[in-house]
């Protein structure tokens, strides 16, 4: 059975579009948006909200969530299937402080190209490019 996780691809306009990536403090220290495993009885969206608050200190009121932009990534972690559902969300106050949990050791706000490079995964880079297209069309 696949592990299920959920989170938000968070961006801000500063004035250019920048994406929030957080560096894990475990494993290979990869860079990812805030996300986490779905707990029993929890919806994917509730998980995304909980994990974003736990990992980045951002609550629902800090975000403008684009619920119509929902994407699913499927990949393997340690030879086990994982499903991650992402929604796109804009940080309402571009200067809002990020408060990391112990699960992360660093964070960065990055333009599209640098975020794609740092993520290190083609499927996530493709997702970021989709986000950028959506944001640019929505302006």
Coordinates of C-alpha atoms in Angstrom, one line a residue:
X1 CA 0.0 0.0 0.0
X2 CA 1.3 3.5 -0.9
X3 CA 2.2 6.0 1.7
X4 CA 0.0 9.1 1.3
X5 CA 1.2 12.7 2.0
X6 CA 0.0 16.2 1.3
X7 CA 1.2 19.7 1.3
X8 CA 1.3 23.1 -0.5
X9 CA 3.6 24.6 -3.1
X10 CA 3.8 28.0 -1.6
X11 CA 4.8 31.1 -3.5
X12 CA 5.1 34.8 -2.9
X13 CA 5.4 37.9 -5.1
X14 CA 8.5 39.8 -4.0
X15 CA 7.9 41.4 -6.6
X16 CA 8.9 38.4 -8.8
X17 CA 7.4 35.0 -8.1
X18 CA 9.4 33.0 -5.5
X19 CA 8.8 29.5 -4.2
X20 CA 9.4 28.2 -0.7
X21 CA 11.6 25.2 -0.4
X22 CA 12.7 23.7 2.9
X23 CA 15.8 21.5 3.5
X24 CA 15.2 18.4 5.5
X25 CA 17.4 17.8 8.5
X26 CA 17.3 14.0 7.9
X27 CA 18.3 11.7 5.1
X28 CA 20.0 13.3 2.0
X29 CA 18.8 16.8 3.2
X30 CA 16.7 17.2 0.1
X31 CA 14.6 20.4 -0.6
X32 CA 10.9 20.2 -0.6
X33 CA 7.8 22.3 0.2
X34 CA 6.1 21.7 3.5
X35 CA 4.3 18.4 3.4
X36 CA 3.7 15.3 5.4
X37 CA 2.0 12.0 5.9
X38 CA -1.8 11.8 6.1
X39 CA -2.9 10.7 9.6
X40 CA -5.8 8.2 10.0
X41 CA -9.1 9.9 9.7
X42 CA -7.6 13.1 8.2
X43 CA -8.3 14.5 4.8
X44 CA -5.5 15.3 2.4
X45 CA -6.3 19.0 2.6
X46 CA -6.3 19.0 6.5
X47 CA -3.0 17.2 6.4
X48 CA -1.6 19.9 4.1
X49 CA -2.7 22.6 6.5
X50 CA -1.4 20.8 9.6
X51 CA 2.0 20.0 8.1
X52 CA 2.4 23.6 6.8
X53 CA 1.8 25.0 10.2
X54 CA 4.0 22.4 11.9
X55 CA 6.9 22.7 9.4
X56 CA 6.8 26.4 8.4
X57 CA 4.7 28.1 11.0
X58 CA 2.2 29.2 8.4
X59 CA -1.6 28.8 9.1
X60 CA -4.5 28.8 6.7
X61 CA -5.0 32.5 7.3
X62 CA -1.5 33.2 6.0
X63 CA -2.3 31.5 2.7
X64 CA -4.5 32.1 -0.3
X65 CA -5.1 28.5 -1.5
X66 CA -5.9 27.8 -5.1
X67 CA -8.0 24.7 -4.5
X68 CA -8.6 24.4 -8.3
X69 CA -4.8 23.7 -8.6
X70 CA -4.4 20.3 -7.1
X71 CA -1.8 17.9 -8.4
X72 CA -0.7 14.4 -7.5
X73 CA 2.9 13.1 -7.7
X74 CA 3.6 9.3 -7.6
X75 CA 7.1 8.0 -6.9
X76 CA 9.0 5.5 -4.8
X77 CA 10.8 6.1 -1.6
X78 CA 13.0 3.2 -0.4
X79 CA 11.3 0.9 -3.0
X80 CA 7.9 1.7 -1.6
X81 CA 5.2 3.7 -3.5
X82 CA 4.4 7.2 -2.3
X83 CA 1.6 9.5 -3.3
X84 CA 1.8 13.2 -2.6
X85 CA -1.0 15.7 -3.2
X86 CA -0.1 19.3 -3.6
X87 CA -2.2 22.5 -3.8
X88 CA -0.9 25.8 -4.9
X89 CA -0.9 28.6 -2.2
X90 CA 0.2 32.2 -2.2
X91 CA 1.7 33.7 1.0
X92 CA -0.6 36.6 1.8
X93 CA 2.1 38.7 3.6
X94 CA 5.3 38.3 1.6
X95 CA 7.3 39.2 4.7
X96 CA 5.7 36.7 7.0
X97 CA 8.4 34.9 9.1
X98 CA 9.0 31.2 8.3
X99 CA 9.3 29.2 11.6
X100 CA 11.0 25.9 10.9
X101 CA 10.4 22.7 12.9
X102 CA 13.2 20.3 13.8
X103 CA 12.4 18.4 10.6
X104 CA 14.1 21.2 8.5
X105 CA 17.5 22.9 8.8
X106 CA 17.1 25.6 6.2
X107 CA 14.6 27.3 3.9
X108 CA 14.9 29.5 0.8
X109 CA 12.6 31.6 -1.4
X110 CA 13.7 30.9 -4.9
X111 CA 12.7 31.9 -8.5
X112 CA 11.4 29.1 -10.7
X113 CA 14.7 28.0 -12.3
X114 CA 16.6 27.9 -9.1
X115 CA 13.8 26.1 -7.3
X116 CA 13.7 23.5 -10.1
X117 CA 17.5 23.0 -9.8
X118 CA 17.5 22.7 -6.0
X119 CA 14.6 20.3 -5.9
X120 CA 16.6 17.8 -7.8
X121 CA 13.5 15.8 -9.1
X122 CA 12.2 16.2 -12.6
X123 CA 8.5 15.5 -11.6
X124 CA 8.7 18.2 -9.0
X125 CA 10.4 20.6 -11.3
X126 CA 7.6 19.9 -13.9
X127 CA 5.1 20.7 -11.1
X128 CA 6.8 24.0 -10.3
X129 CA 6.6 24.9 -14.0
X130 CA 2.9 24.1 -14.1
X131 CA 2.5 26.4 -11.0
X132 CA 4.3 29.2 -12.7
X133 CA 2.1 28.9 -15.8
X134 CA -1.0 28.9 -13.6
X135 CA 0.1 32.0 -11.7
X136 CA 1.1 33.9 -14.8
X137 CA -2.3 33.2 -16.4
X138 CA -4.2 34.2 -13.2
X139 CA -2.6 37.6 -13.0

